[in-house]
Short mmCIF file of C-alpha atoms (C1' of nucleotides) in Angstrom, two decimals:
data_model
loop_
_atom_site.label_atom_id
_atom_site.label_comp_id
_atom_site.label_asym_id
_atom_site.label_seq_id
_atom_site.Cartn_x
_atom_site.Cartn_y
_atom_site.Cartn_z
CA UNK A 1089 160.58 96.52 -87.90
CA UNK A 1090 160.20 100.16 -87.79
CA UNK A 1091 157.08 101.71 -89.08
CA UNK A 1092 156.49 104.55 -91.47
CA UNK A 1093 154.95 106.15 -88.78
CA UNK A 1094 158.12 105.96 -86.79
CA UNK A 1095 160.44 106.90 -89.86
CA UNK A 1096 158.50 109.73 -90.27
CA UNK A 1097 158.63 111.10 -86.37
CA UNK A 1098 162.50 110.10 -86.64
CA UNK A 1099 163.00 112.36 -89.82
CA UNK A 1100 160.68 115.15 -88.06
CA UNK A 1101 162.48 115.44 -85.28
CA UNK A 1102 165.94 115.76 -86.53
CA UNK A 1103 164.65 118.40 -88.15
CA UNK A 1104 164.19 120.02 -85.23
CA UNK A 1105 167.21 118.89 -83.67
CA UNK A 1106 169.23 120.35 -86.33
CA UNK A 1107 167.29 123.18 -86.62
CA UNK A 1108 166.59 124.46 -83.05
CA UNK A 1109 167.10 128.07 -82.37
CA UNK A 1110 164.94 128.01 -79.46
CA UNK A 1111 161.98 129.08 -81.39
CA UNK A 1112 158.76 127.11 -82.62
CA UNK A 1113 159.10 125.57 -86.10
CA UNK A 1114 156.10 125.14 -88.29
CA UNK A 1115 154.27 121.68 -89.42
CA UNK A 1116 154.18 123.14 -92.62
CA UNK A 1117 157.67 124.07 -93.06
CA UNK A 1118 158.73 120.33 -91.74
CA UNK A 1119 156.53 118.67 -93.96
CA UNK A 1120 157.43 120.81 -97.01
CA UNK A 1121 161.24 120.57 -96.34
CA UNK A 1122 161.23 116.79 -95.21
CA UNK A 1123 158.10 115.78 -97.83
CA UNK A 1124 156.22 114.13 -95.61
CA UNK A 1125 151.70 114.89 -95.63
CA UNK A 1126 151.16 117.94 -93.76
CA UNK A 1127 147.70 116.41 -91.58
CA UNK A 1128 149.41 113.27 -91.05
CA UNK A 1129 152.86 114.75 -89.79
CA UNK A 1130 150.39 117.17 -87.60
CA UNK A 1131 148.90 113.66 -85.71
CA UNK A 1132 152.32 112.57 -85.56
CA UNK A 1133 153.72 115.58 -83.32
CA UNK A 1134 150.78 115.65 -81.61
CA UNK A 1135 151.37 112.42 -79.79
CA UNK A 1136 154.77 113.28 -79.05
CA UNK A 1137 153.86 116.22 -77.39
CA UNK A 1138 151.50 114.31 -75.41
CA UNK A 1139 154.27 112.29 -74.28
CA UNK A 1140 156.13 115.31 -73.32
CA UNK A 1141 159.20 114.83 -76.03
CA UNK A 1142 157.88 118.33 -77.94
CA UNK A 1143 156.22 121.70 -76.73
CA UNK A 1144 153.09 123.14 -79.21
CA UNK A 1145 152.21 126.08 -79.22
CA UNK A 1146 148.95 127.49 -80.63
CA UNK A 1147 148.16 130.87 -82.96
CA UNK A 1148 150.75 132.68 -84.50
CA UNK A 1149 154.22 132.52 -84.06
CA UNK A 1150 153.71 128.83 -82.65
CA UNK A 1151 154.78 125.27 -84.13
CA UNK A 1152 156.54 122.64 -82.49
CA UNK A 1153 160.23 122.25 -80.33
CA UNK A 1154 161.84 119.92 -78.80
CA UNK A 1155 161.03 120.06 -75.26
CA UNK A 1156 164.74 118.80 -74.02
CA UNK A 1157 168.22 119.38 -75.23
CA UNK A 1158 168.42 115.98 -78.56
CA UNK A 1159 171.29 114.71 -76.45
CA UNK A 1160 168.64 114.05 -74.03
CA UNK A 1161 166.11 112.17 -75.99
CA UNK A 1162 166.51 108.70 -77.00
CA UNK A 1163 165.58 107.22 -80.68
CA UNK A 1164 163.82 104.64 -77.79
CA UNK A 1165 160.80 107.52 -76.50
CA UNK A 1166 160.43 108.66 -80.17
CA UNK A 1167 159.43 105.72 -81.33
CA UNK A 1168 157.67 103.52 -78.56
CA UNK A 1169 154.68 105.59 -78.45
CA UNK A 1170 154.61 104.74 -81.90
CA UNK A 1171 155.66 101.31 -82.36
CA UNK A 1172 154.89 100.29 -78.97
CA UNK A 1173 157.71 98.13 -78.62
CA UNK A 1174 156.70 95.83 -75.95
CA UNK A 1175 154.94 94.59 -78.54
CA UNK A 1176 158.07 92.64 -79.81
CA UNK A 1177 158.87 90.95 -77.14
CA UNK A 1178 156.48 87.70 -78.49
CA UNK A 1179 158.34 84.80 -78.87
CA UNK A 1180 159.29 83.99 -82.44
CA UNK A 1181 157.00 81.16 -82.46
CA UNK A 1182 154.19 82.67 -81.18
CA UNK A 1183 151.21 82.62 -79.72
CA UNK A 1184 152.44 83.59 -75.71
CA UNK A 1185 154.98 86.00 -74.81
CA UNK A 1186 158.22 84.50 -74.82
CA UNK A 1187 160.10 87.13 -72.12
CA UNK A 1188 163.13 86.30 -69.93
CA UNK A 1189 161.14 85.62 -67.13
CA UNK A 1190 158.58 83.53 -68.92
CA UNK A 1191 159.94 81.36 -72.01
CA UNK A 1192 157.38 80.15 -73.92
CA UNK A 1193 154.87 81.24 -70.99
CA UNK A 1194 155.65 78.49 -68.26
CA UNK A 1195 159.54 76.43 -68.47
CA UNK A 1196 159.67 74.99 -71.73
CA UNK A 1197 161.86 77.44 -73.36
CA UNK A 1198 161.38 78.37 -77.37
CA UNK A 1199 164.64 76.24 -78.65
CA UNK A 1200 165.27 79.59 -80.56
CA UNK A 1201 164.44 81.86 -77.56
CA UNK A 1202 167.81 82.76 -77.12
CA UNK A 1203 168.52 83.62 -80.33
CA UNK A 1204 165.90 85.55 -81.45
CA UNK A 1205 166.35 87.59 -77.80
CA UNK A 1206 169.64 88.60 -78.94
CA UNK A 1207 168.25 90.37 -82.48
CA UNK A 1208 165.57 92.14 -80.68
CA UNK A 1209 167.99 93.19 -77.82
CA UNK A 1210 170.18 94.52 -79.98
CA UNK A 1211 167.47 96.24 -81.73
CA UNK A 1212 165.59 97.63 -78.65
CA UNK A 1213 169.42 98.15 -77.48
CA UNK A 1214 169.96 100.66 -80.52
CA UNK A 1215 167.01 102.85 -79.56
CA UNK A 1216 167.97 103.06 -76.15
CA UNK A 1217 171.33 104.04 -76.48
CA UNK A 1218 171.20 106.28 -79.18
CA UNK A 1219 169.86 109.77 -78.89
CA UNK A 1220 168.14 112.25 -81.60
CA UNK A 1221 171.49 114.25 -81.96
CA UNK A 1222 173.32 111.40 -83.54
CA UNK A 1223 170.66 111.13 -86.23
CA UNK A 1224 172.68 114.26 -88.49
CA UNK A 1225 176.25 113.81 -86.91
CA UNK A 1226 178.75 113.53 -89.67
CA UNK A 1227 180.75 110.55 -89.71
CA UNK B 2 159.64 92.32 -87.45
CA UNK B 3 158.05 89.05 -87.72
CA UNK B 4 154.97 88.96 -89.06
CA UNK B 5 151.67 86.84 -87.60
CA UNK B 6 151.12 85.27 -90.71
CA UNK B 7 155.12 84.09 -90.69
CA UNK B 8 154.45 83.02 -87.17
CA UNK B 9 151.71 80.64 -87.83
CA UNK B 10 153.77 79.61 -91.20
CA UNK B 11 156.73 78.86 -88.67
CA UNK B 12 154.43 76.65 -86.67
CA UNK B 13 152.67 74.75 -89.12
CA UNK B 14 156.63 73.81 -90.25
CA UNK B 15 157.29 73.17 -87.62
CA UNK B 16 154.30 70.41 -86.86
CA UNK B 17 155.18 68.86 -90.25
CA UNK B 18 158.44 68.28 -89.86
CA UNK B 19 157.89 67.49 -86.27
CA UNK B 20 155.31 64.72 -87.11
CA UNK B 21 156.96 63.92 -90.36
CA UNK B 22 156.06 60.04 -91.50
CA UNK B 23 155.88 60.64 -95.03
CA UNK B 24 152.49 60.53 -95.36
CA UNK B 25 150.49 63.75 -95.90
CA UNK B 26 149.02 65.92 -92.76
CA UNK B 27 145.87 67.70 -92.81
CA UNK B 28 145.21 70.83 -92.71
CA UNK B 29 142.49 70.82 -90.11
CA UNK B 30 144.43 69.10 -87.72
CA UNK B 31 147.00 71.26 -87.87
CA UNK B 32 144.66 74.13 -87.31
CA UNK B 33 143.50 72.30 -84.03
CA UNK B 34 146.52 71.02 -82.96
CA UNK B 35 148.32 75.07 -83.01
CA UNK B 36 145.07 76.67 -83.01
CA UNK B 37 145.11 78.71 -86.33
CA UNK B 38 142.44 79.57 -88.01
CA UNK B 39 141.61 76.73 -90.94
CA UNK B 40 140.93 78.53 -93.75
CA UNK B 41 143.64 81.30 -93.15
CA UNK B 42 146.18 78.55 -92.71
CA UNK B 43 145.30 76.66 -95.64
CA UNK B 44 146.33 79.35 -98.10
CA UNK B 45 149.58 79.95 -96.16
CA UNK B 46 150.08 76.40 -97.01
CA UNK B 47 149.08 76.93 -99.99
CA UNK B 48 151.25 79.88 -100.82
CA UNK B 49 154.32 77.31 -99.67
CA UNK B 50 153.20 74.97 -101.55
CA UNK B 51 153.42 77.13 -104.63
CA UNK B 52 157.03 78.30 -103.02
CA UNK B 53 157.71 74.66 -103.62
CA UNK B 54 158.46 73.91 -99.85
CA UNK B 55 155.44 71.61 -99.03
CA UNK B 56 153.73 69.57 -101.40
CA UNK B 57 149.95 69.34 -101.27
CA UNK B 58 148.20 66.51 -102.56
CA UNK B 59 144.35 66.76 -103.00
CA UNK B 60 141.63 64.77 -102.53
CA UNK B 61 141.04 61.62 -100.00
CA UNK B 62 144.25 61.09 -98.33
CA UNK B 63 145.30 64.33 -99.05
CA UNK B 64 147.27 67.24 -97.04
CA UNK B 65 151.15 68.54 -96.88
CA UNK B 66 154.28 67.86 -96.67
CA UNK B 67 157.30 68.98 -96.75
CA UNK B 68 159.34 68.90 -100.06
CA UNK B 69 162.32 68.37 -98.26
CA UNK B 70 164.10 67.04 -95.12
CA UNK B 71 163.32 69.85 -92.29
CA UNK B 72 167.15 69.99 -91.97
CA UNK B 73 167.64 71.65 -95.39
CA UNK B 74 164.45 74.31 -94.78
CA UNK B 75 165.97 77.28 -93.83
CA UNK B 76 163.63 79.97 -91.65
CA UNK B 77 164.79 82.38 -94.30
CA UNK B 78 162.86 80.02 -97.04
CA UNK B 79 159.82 80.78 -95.45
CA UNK B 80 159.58 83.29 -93.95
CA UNK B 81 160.74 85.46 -97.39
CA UNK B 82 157.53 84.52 -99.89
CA UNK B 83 155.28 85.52 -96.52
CA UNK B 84 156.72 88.90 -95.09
CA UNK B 85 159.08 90.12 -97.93
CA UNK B 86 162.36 90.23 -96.63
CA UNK B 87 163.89 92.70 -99.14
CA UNK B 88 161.48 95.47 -97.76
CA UNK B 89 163.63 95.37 -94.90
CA UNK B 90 166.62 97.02 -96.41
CA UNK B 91 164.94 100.82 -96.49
CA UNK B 92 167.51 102.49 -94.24
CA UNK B 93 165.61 104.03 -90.73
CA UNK B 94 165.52 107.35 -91.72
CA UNK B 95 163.56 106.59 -94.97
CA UNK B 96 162.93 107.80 -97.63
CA UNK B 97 165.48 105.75 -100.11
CA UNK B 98 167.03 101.92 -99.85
CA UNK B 99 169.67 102.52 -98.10
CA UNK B 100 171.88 99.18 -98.98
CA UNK B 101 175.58 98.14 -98.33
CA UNK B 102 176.22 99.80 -102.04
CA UNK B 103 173.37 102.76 -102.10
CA UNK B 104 173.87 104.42 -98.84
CA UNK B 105 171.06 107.14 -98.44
CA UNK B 106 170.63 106.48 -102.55
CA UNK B 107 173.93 108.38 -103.23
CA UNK B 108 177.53 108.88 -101.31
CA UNK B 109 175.70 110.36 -98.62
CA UNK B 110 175.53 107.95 -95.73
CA UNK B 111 172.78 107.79 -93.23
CA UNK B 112 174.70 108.59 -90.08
CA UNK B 113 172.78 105.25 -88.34
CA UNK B 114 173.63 103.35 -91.50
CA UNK B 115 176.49 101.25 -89.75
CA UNK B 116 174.52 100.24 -86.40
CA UNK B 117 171.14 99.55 -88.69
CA UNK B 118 172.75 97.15 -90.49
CA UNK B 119 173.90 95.54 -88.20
CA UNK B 120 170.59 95.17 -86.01
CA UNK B 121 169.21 94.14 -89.70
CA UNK B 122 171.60 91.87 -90.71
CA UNK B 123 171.51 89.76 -87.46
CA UNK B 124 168.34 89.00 -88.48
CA UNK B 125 168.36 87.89 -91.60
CA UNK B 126 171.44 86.11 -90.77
CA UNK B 127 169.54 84.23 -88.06
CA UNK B 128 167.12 83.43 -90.73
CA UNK B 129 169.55 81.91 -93.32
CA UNK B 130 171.73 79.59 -90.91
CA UNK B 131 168.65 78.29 -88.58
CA UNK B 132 166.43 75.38 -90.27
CA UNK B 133 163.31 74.03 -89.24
CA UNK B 134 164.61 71.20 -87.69
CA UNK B 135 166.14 73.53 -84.94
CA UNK B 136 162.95 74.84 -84.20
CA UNK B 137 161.66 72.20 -81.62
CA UNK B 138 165.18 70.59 -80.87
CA UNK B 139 165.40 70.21 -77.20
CA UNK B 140 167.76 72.48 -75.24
"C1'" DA C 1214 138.34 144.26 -81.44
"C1'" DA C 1215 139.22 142.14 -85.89
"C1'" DG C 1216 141.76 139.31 -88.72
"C1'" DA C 1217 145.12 135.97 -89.58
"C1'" DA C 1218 147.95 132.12 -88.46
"C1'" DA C 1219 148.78 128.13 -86.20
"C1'" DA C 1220 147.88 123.58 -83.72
"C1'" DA C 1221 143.89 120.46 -81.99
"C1'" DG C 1222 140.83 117.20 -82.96
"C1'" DG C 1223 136.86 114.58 -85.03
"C1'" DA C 1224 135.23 112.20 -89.10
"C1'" DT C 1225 136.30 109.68 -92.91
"C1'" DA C 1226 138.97 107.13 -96.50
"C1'" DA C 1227 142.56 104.08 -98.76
"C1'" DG C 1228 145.31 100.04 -98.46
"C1'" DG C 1229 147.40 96.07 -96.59
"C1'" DA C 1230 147.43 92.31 -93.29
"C1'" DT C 1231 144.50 89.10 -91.31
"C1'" DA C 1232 141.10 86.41 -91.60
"C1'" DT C 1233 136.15 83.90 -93.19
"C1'" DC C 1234 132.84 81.78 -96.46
"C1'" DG C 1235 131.23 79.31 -100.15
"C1'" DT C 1236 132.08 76.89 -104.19
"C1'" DG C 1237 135.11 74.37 -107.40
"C1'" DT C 1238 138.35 70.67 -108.27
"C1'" DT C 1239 140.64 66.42 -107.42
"C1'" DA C 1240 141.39 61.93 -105.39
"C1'" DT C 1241 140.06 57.87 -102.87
"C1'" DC C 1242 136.89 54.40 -101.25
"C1'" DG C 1243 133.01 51.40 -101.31
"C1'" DC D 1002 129.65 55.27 -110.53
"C1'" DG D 1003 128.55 57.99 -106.60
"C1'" DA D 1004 129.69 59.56 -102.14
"C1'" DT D 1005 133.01 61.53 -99.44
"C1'" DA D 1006 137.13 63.84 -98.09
"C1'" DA D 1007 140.56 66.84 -98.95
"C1'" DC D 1008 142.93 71.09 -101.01
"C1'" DA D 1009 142.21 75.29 -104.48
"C1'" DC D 1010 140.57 79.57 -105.07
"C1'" DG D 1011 137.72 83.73 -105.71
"C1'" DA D 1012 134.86 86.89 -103.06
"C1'" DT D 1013 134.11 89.12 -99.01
"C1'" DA D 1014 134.80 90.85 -94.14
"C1'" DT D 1015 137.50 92.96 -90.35
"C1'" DC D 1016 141.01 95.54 -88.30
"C1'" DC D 1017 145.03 98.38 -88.13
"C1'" DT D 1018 148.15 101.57 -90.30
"C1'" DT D 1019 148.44 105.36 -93.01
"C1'" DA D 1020 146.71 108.98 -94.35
"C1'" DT D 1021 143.18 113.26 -95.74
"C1'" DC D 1022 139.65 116.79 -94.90
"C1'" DC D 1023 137.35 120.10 -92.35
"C1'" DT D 1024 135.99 122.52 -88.37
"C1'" DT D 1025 137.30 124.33 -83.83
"C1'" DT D 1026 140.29 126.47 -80.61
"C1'" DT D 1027 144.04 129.27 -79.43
"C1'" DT D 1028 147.21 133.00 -79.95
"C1'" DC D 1029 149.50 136.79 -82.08
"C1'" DT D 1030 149.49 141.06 -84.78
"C1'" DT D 1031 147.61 145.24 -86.12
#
DNA sequence: AAGAAAAAGGATAAGGATATCGTGTTATCG
DNA sequence: CGATAACACGATATCCTTATCCTTTTTCTT
């Protein structure tokens, strides 16, 4: 449902969240703290600074930050670059995408279309509404 | 969250209990009939068989079957030996299961642990209570 | 300017999911 | 019995995810 990939962006980036002072935080140092492979986690921040969630910087005194407030940034943009969620949206039996507009791809509706739309939206539903500073809040 | 392999499983089920006479079905027309690879789908069979869902019968006259009445199939049933429903439970941020009784692995509770389990357990609740025979039932 | 520290990025590998192929085994039919 | 038709099953292939390694590029510090 959620990839290690994603898990691992999730975990990175409440790092960040919790740690952000303004300045740029080190791969290294996020990987050490949070245990995840140092090259790998590198990739992973890499892409979401392509999609314009994080800053890099280069040379010394450079790393990664978040490039918006984590109040602003929904568990949603961390992860579909990732996941790609609109990958989900298949119909549970298959083959054709099963979407609101398009049940079973013409008008013979999936019998558990509706069903199985209601786990996903509340799934995709999740991501959208929740944003990176709830990841740490205390209960 | 569902995987291909469950998908085709799902379908073939569904085409057995769909076309169920009592008599055994082959594998090769089920292939044509959903369009699954042959081989591949065999050894999901196979692997259902061995579940104890379908029984397989070799030889002239051979093929599957269901074991029991499509009604008393649950999606849960067969979809568990295929995509390992207990992997699920890892909480989203990682690391450690984080179950109903292990939250974060000690008494430190992922702070997405409530609204994850929920998503999660809509699911698998979907899959327990829905049986096969639902699957093509008319709207 | 030189050296060091950091991300960027290409090449490659390990492993699992998703298949494919060929052969073995079993059952039926003539 | 012998041919044929079906699943069983081990070996192999392909692709994607999950990494790892190494070199290049950029930037800061001295």
């Amino acid at each position: 449902m959620l990839s290690q990939t994603g898990r691992y962006a999730l975990r990175a980036l409440d790092y960040l969240a919790t740690h952000d002072d303004g300045g740029y935080k080190l791969v290294k140092d996020i990987s050490g703290e949070l245990n995840i492979p140092r090259q790998y986690l590198s990739k992973i921040l890499h892409t979401l600074a392509c999609e314009g969630l994080l800053h890099s910087q280069r040379g010394r005194s450079g790393g990664f930050r978040l490039s918006r407030p984590a109040k602003q940034i929904t568990l949603y943009e961390v992860i579909d670059p990732i996941d790609h969620l609109s990958r989900l949206c298949a119909c549970i039996m298959g083959e054709k995408p099963c979407g609101e507009e398009n049940p079973r791809g013409d008008d013979d509706p999936c019998a558990l279309h509706e069903m199985w739309g209601e786990v996903r939206g509340k799934y995709l539903d999740f991501l959208q509404k929740t944003t990176l500073d709830k990841l740490s809040s205390d209960v």
